[in-house]
Amino acid sequence: MTNRDRVGVILAAGLGSRLRENLVGHPSKLLMEIGGESLLMRTIHSHEKANIAKIIIITGWQSDLVKAEIERQYQGNCELCFVFNEHYELSNGVSLLKAKPFIEQDFLLTMADHILDDRIMEATIRQIPPEDGAILCVDYKTETVFDLPDATKVMVESGLIQVIGKEIDEYNCIDTGVFVGTNGLLDEIEKKFTLDGDASLSDGVQALANHGKMVAFDIGSCYWQDVDDIDMASQAKSLLREVGEP
């Protein structure tokens, strides 16, 4: 399989409630500009850096607005496929399941509201997940993570993820929201959803970790930033200025 056969998936269905009250001039969090372009458009360009030809964008809140604006703006060569998640109020794993009909081999997964160093995306080209497993890009620079209490923490031993969660006490790195997954990850999330009526990405990761099939990839000196609230948005803008973007 070449990387051009790898499908990209962007989760863009959330309510964005922590930023909504601060959205001045932006009808949707995903359309808020960071460094001169909207969060979602920036994420699409990140997938281009990973040599992705087709991107599945899972929408939810304000789906029609987001889809129309991205289709108006986008001038690249990727095929964009918008899929609506009517259960967008549930956890992010439910959004990922909406992409399952479009995934035949492995896939690149990102969040629509994460600012990502191009070097992370380029590195994913060379990452091959274990059979029925997945890879999560992690950041060991925990002291540099903005709003560490809100971050999803990860404990890695010998290159394999052992535990993941926001509330775990022992961890050595942070989840960046970039995955190279297989149907094995989807299957684990689907099992959880069938049992409980909801499922997160972390649920799927933990299930794979329990079977020794969840690999951690160290992003090294690369940068990234989640954008969940106004302070994170300001941090993202500062970060981009530091690395030479507008």
mmCIF file of C-alpha atoms in Angstrom:
data_model
loop_
_atom_site.group_PDB
_atom_site.id
_atom_site.type_symbol
_atom_site.label_atom_id
_atom_site.label_comp_id
_atom_site.label_asym_id
_atom_site.label_seq_id
_atom_site.Cartn_x
_atom_site.Cartn_y
_atom_site.Cartn_z
ATOM 1 C CA MET A 1 0.000 0.000 0.000
ATOM 2 C CA THR A 2 1.240 3.504 -0.856
ATOM 3 C CA ASN A 3 0.429 6.481 1.317
ATOM 4 C CA ARG A 4 -1.829 7.847 -1.432
ATOM 5 C CA ASP A 5 -4.070 4.839 -0.733
ATOM 6 C CA ARG A 6 -4.324 5.794 2.940
ATOM 7 C CA VAL A 7 -7.559 7.625 3.705
ATOM 8 C CA GLY A 8 -7.462 10.717 5.879
ATOM 9 C CA VAL A 9 -10.120 11.260 8.554
ATOM 10 C CA ILE A 10 -10.782 14.578 10.295
ATOM 11 C CA LEU A 11 -13.128 14.707 13.282
ATOM 12 C CA ALA A 12 -15.024 17.990 13.015
ATOM 13 C CA ALA A 13 -18.367 17.212 14.630
ATOM 14 C CA GLY A 14 -18.085 18.663 18.131
ATOM 15 C CA LEU A 15 -20.073 21.514 19.611
ATOM 16 C CA GLY A 16 -17.009 23.643 20.389
ATOM 17 C CA SER A 17 -18.894 24.897 23.439
ATOM 18 C CA ARG A 18 -15.833 26.168 25.314
ATOM 19 C CA LEU A 19 -15.033 28.604 22.503
ATOM 20 C CA ARG A 20 -18.504 29.437 21.235
ATOM 21 C CA GLU A 21 -19.114 32.451 23.498
ATOM 22 C CA ASN A 22 -15.832 34.006 22.323
ATOM 23 C CA LEU A 23 -16.412 33.547 18.583
ATOM 24 C CA VAL A 24 -16.510 37.144 17.374
ATOM 25 C CA GLY A 25 -16.954 37.275 13.607
ATOM 26 C CA HIS A 26 -16.756 33.488 13.241
ATOM 27 C CA PRO A 27 -20.018 31.510 13.039
ATOM 28 C CA SER A 28 -18.215 28.261 13.869
ATOM 29 C CA LYS A 29 -15.159 27.333 15.874
ATOM 30 C CA LEU A 30 -13.890 25.345 12.896
ATOM 31 C CA LEU A 31 -13.981 28.468 10.730
ATOM 32 C CA MET A 32 -12.087 30.604 13.242
ATOM 33 C CA GLU A 33 -8.808 31.803 11.766
ATOM 34 C CA ILE A 34 -5.535 30.845 13.407
ATOM 35 C CA GLY A 35 -2.415 32.057 11.645
ATOM 36 C CA GLY A 36 -4.314 33.341 8.625
ATOM 37 C CA GLU A 37 -6.555 30.369 7.886
ATOM 38 C CA SER A 38 -9.425 28.551 9.541
ATOM 39 C CA LEU A 39 -8.809 25.664 11.919
ATOM 40 C CA LEU A 40 -10.445 23.131 9.607
ATOM 41 C CA MET A 41 -8.710 24.401 6.477
ATOM 42 C CA ARG A 42 -5.387 24.258 8.288
ATOM 43 C CA THR A 43 -6.118 20.637 9.234
ATOM 44 C CA ILE A 44 -6.957 19.762 5.627
ATOM 45 C CA HIS A 45 -3.619 21.235 4.559
ATOM 46 C CA SER A 46 -1.933 19.147 7.254
ATOM 47 C CA HIS A 47 -3.340 16.023 5.620
ATOM 48 C CA GLU A 48 -1.945 17.179 2.299
ATOM 49 C CA LYS A 49 1.506 17.221 3.934
ATOM 50 C CA ALA A 50 0.957 13.535 4.778
ATOM 51 C CA ASN A 51 0.434 12.777 1.075
ATOM 52 C CA ILE A 52 -3.249 11.942 1.556
ATOM 53 C CA ALA A 53 -5.461 11.925 -1.561
ATOM 54 C CA LYS A 54 -8.916 11.503 0.030
ATOM 55 C CA ILE A 55 -10.118 13.037 3.291
ATOM 56 C CA ILE A 56 -13.269 12.028 5.156
ATOM 57 C CA ILE A 57 -14.479 15.001 7.210
ATOM 58 C CA ILE A 58 -16.957 14.038 9.935
ATOM 59 C CA THR A 59 -19.208 16.991 10.654
ATOM 60 C CA GLY A 60 -21.957 17.585 13.187
ATOM 61 C CA TRP A 61 -22.731 20.935 14.781
ATOM 62 C CA GLN A 62 -23.356 23.536 12.025
ATOM 63 C CA SER A 63 -22.582 20.886 9.419
ATOM 64 C CA ASP A 64 -24.117 22.650 6.399
ATOM 65 C CA LEU A 65 -22.376 25.927 7.178
ATOM 66 C CA VAL A 66 -18.972 24.303 7.655
ATOM 67 C CA LYS A 67 -19.286 22.166 4.530
ATOM 68 C CA ALA A 68 -20.359 25.076 2.332
ATOM 69 C CA GLU A 69 -17.554 27.334 3.530
ATOM 70 C CA ILE A 70 -14.813 24.721 3.136
ATOM 71 C CA GLU A 71 -16.043 23.784 -0.342
ATOM 72 C CA ARG A 72 -15.975 27.472 -1.240
ATOM 73 C CA GLN A 73 -12.440 27.997 0.053
ATOM 74 C CA TYR A 74 -10.620 24.782 -0.759
ATOM 75 C CA GLN A 75 -8.568 24.776 -3.951
ATOM 76 C CA GLY A 76 -6.313 21.776 -3.351
ATOM 77 C CA ASN A 77 -6.153 18.368 -4.991
ATOM 78 C CA CYS A 78 -7.529 16.196 -2.197
ATOM 79 C CA GLU A 79 -10.951 14.631 -2.584
ATOM 80 C CA LEU A 80 -13.068 15.905 0.302
ATOM 81 C CA CYS A 81 -15.932 13.703 1.482
ATOM 82 C CA PHE A 82 -18.227 15.198 4.151
ATOM 83 C CA VAL A 83 -20.088 12.752 6.409
ATOM 84 C CA PHE A 84 -22.676 13.955 8.923
ATOM 85 C CA ASN A 85 -22.730 12.530 12.453
ATOM 86 C CA GLU A 86 -26.207 13.098 13.823
ATOM 87 C CA HIS A 87 -24.974 12.023 17.285
ATOM 88 C CA TYR A 88 -22.372 14.782 17.500
ATOM 89 C CA GLU A 89 -23.180 15.381 21.149
ATOM 90 C CA LEU A 90 -21.636 11.987 21.995
ATOM 91 C CA SER A 91 -17.931 11.154 22.328
ATOM 92 C CA ASN A 92 -15.426 11.442 19.487
ATOM 93 C CA GLY A 93 -15.238 7.696 18.917
ATOM 94 C CA VAL A 94 -18.812 7.795 17.625
ATOM 95 C CA SER A 95 -17.729 10.330 15.010
ATOM 96 C CA LEU A 96 -14.873 8.086 13.923
ATOM 97 C CA LEU A 97 -17.277 5.180 13.412
ATOM 98 C CA LYS A 98 -19.032 7.270 10.753
ATOM 99 C CA ALA A 99 -15.891 6.956 8.626
ATOM 100 C CA LYS A 100 -15.851 3.156 8.769
ATOM 101 C CA PRO A 101 -17.662 2.568 5.419
ATOM 102 C CA PHE A 102 -14.929 4.558 3.665
ATOM 103 C CA ILE A 103 -11.944 2.766 5.224
ATOM 104 C CA GLU A 104 -10.530 -0.359 3.595
ATOM 105 C CA GLN A 105 -6.926 -0.283 4.808
ATOM 106 C CA ASP A 106 -5.167 1.909 7.345
ATOM 107 C CA PHE A 107 -6.033 5.586 7.824
ATOM 108 C CA LEU A 108 -4.628 8.856 9.132
ATOM 109 C CA LEU A 109 -6.779 10.451 11.828
ATOM 110 C CA THR A 110 -6.607 13.971 13.233
ATOM 111 C CA MET A 111 -8.820 16.369 15.135
ATOM 112 C CA ALA A 112 -10.123 19.453 13.308
ATOM 113 C CA ASP A 113 -9.085 21.780 16.145
ATOM 114 C CA HIS A 114 -5.414 20.840 16.533
ATOM 115 C CA ILE A 115 -2.559 22.934 15.146
ATOM 116 C CA LEU A 116 0.059 20.481 13.865
ATOM 117 C CA ASP A 117 3.678 20.829 12.841
ATOM 118 C CA ASP A 118 4.115 19.789 9.193
ATOM 119 C CA ARG A 119 6.955 17.528 10.334
ATOM 120 C CA ILE A 120 4.515 15.385 12.325
ATOM 121 C CA MET A 121 2.343 14.885 9.279
ATOM 122 C CA GLU A 122 5.296 14.113 7.040
ATOM 123 C CA ALA A 123 6.560 11.564 9.582
ATOM 124 C CA THR A 124 3.244 9.683 9.456
ATOM 125 C CA ILE A 125 3.988 8.733 5.854
ATOM 126 C CA ARG A 126 6.615 6.289 7.118
ATOM 127 C CA GLN A 127 4.563 4.881 10.015
ATOM 128 C CA ILE A 128 2.960 1.458 9.504
ATOM 129 C CA PRO A 129 0.612 0.333 12.292
ATOM 130 C CA PRO A 130 0.660 -3.227 13.623
ATOM 131 C CA GLU A 131 -1.920 -5.619 12.217
ATOM 132 C CA ASP A 132 -5.324 -4.725 13.716
ATOM 133 C CA GLY A 133 -3.567 -2.090 15.821
ATOM 134 C CA ALA A 134 -2.760 1.593 15.671
ATOM 135 C CA ILE A 135 -0.110 4.249 16.205
ATOM 136 C CA LEU A 136 -0.599 7.371 18.312
ATOM 137 C CA CYS A 137 1.765 10.328 17.958
ATOM 138 C CA VAL A 138 2.770 11.415 21.463
ATOM 139 C CA ASP A 139 4.661 14.323 22.969
ATOM 140 C CA TYR A 140 7.169 13.593 25.731
ATOM 141 C CA LYS A 141 7.762 17.343 26.290
ATOM 142 C CA THR A 142 5.100 17.386 28.998
ATOM 143 C CA GLU A 143 6.521 20.533 30.604
ATOM 144 C CA THR A 144 5.755 22.512 27.436
ATOM 145 C CA VAL A 145 2.124 21.389 27.078
ATOM 146 C CA PHE A 146 -0.319 24.273 27.474
ATOM 147 C CA ASP A 147 -3.162 23.487 29.928
ATOM 148 C CA LEU A 148 -1.671 20.182 31.000
ATOM 149 C CA PRO A 149 -4.608 19.321 33.320
ATOM 150 C CA ASP A 150 -6.923 19.199 30.302
ATOM 151 C CA ALA A 151 -4.556 17.133 28.148
ATOM 152 C CA THR A 152 -5.012 13.416 27.504
ATOM 153 C CA LYS A 153 -2.123 11.697 29.252
ATOM 154 C CA VAL A 154 -0.369 8.522 28.147
ATOM 155 C CA MET A 155 1.928 6.003 29.807
ATOM 156 C CA VAL A 156 4.299 4.333 27.358
ATOM 157 C CA GLU A 157 6.684 1.463 28.054
ATOM 158 C CA SER A 158 9.061 0.033 25.439
ATOM 159 C CA GLY A 159 7.259 1.883 22.675
ATOM 160 C CA LEU A 160 3.815 0.509 23.539
ATOM 161 C CA ILE A 161 0.986 2.433 25.149
ATOM 162 C CA GLN A 162 -0.073 0.976 28.492
ATOM 163 C CA VAL A 163 -2.628 3.454 29.794
ATOM 164 C CA ILE A 164 -4.390 6.528 28.386
ATOM 165 C CA GLY A 165 -6.719 9.041 30.010
ATOM 166 C CA LYS A 166 -7.110 12.626 31.200
ATOM 167 C CA GLU A 167 -7.194 11.652 34.856
ATOM 168 C CA ILE A 168 -4.401 9.060 35.120
ATOM 169 C CA ASP A 169 -1.772 9.779 37.780
ATOM 170 C CA GLU A 170 1.254 8.180 36.132
ATOM 171 C CA TYR A 171 2.153 9.194 32.602
ATOM 172 C CA ASN A 172 5.211 10.116 30.571
ATOM 173 C CA CYS A 173 3.770 11.715 27.440
ATOM 174 C CA ILE A 174 0.712 13.432 25.956
ATOM 175 C CA ASP A 175 -1.741 12.427 23.215
ATOM 176 C CA THR A 176 -1.374 14.844 20.246
ATOM 177 C CA GLY A 177 -4.542 13.670 18.490
ATOM 178 C CA VAL A 178 -2.712 12.231 15.465
ATOM 179 C CA PHE A 179 -3.237 8.534 14.734
ATOM 180 C CA VAL A 180 -2.404 6.010 12.070
ATOM 181 C CA GLY A 181 -5.112 3.430 12.605
ATOM 182 C CA THR A 182 -6.543 0.216 11.215
ATOM 183 C CA ASN A 183 -9.962 -1.379 11.351
ATOM 184 C CA GLY A 184 -8.820 -2.897 14.639
ATOM 185 C CA LEU A 185 -9.245 0.508 16.300
ATOM 186 C CA LEU A 186 -12.669 0.926 14.726
ATOM 187 C CA ASP A 187 -13.717 -2.534 15.872
ATOM 188 C CA GLU A 188 -12.784 -1.823 19.489
ATOM 189 C CA ILE A 189 -14.658 1.475 19.476
ATOM 190 C CA GLU A 190 -17.673 -0.220 17.927
ATOM 191 C CA LYS A 191 -17.679 -2.884 20.649
ATOM 192 C CA LYS A 192 -17.712 -0.172 23.323
ATOM 193 C CA PHE A 193 -20.461 1.742 21.541
ATOM 194 C CA THR A 194 -22.616 -1.378 21.222
ATOM 195 C CA LEU A 195 -22.285 -2.041 24.952
ATOM 196 C CA ASP A 196 -22.658 1.492 26.314
ATOM 197 C CA GLY A 197 -24.245 3.635 23.611
ATOM 198 C CA ASP A 198 -21.167 5.870 23.537
ATOM 199 C CA ALA A 199 -17.418 5.462 22.957
ATOM 200 C CA SER A 200 -14.346 7.666 22.867
ATOM 201 C CA LEU A 201 -11.117 7.343 20.947
ATOM 202 C CA SER A 202 -9.390 6.745 24.266
ATOM 203 C CA ASP A 203 -11.676 3.748 24.856
ATOM 204 C CA GLY A 204 -10.452 2.227 21.591
ATOM 205 C CA VAL A 205 -6.825 3.059 22.339
ATOM 206 C CA GLN A 206 -7.025 1.479 25.784
ATOM 207 C CA ALA A 207 -8.588 -1.679 24.363
ATOM 208 C CA LEU A 208 -5.794 -2.017 21.809
ATOM 209 C CA ALA A 209 -3.222 -1.229 24.492
ATOM 210 C CA ASN A 210 -4.576 -4.102 26.579
ATOM 211 C CA HIS A 211 -3.742 -6.395 23.652
ATOM 212 C CA GLY A 212 -0.278 -4.897 23.061
ATOM 213 C CA LYS A 213 -1.336 -3.401 19.725
ATOM 214 C CA MET A 214 -1.096 0.318 20.467
ATOM 215 C CA VAL A 215 2.231 1.837 19.389
ATOM 216 C CA ALA A 216 3.505 5.268 20.469
ATOM 217 C CA PHE A 217 5.399 7.479 18.024
ATOM 218 C CA ASP A 218 7.510 10.232 19.607
ATOM 219 C CA ILE A 219 7.090 13.586 17.828
ATOM 220 C CA GLY A 220 10.407 14.790 19.247
ATOM 221 C CA SER A 221 10.939 18.524 18.813
ATOM 222 C CA CYS A 222 7.777 19.034 16.752
ATOM 223 C CA TYR A 223 5.038 21.368 17.982
ATOM 224 C CA TRP A 224 1.258 21.044 18.241
ATOM 225 C CA GLN A 225 -1.567 22.795 20.058
ATOM 226 C CA ASP A 226 -5.134 21.833 20.875
ATOM 227 C CA VAL A 227 -7.593 24.743 20.505
ATOM 228 C CA ASP A 228 -10.475 24.213 22.933
ATOM 229 C CA ASP A 229 -10.896 27.662 24.463
ATOM 230 C CA ILE A 230 -9.860 31.280 23.980
ATOM 231 C CA ASP A 231 -6.614 30.877 25.941
ATOM 232 C CA MET A 232 -5.606 27.897 23.808
ATOM 233 C CA ALA A 233 -6.426 29.890 20.669
ATOM 234 C CA SER A 234 -4.157 32.701 21.852
ATOM 235 C CA GLN A 235 -1.425 30.191 22.650
ATOM 236 C CA ALA A 236 -1.759 28.658 19.172
ATOM 237 C CA LYS A 237 -1.363 32.075 17.540
ATOM 238 C CA SER A 238 1.708 32.819 19.663
ATOM 239 C CA LEU A 239 3.179 29.430 18.830
ATOM 240 C CA LEU A 240 2.757 29.983 15.101
ATOM 241 C CA ARG A 241 4.417 33.402 15.346
ATOM 242 C CA GLU A 242 7.346 31.799 17.164
ATOM 243 C CA VAL A 243 7.870 29.276 14.355
ATOM 244 C CA GLY A 244 7.618 31.943 11.676
ATOM 245 C CA GLU A 245 3.991 31.804 10.577
ATOM 246 C CA PRO A 246 1.808 34.965 10.484
#
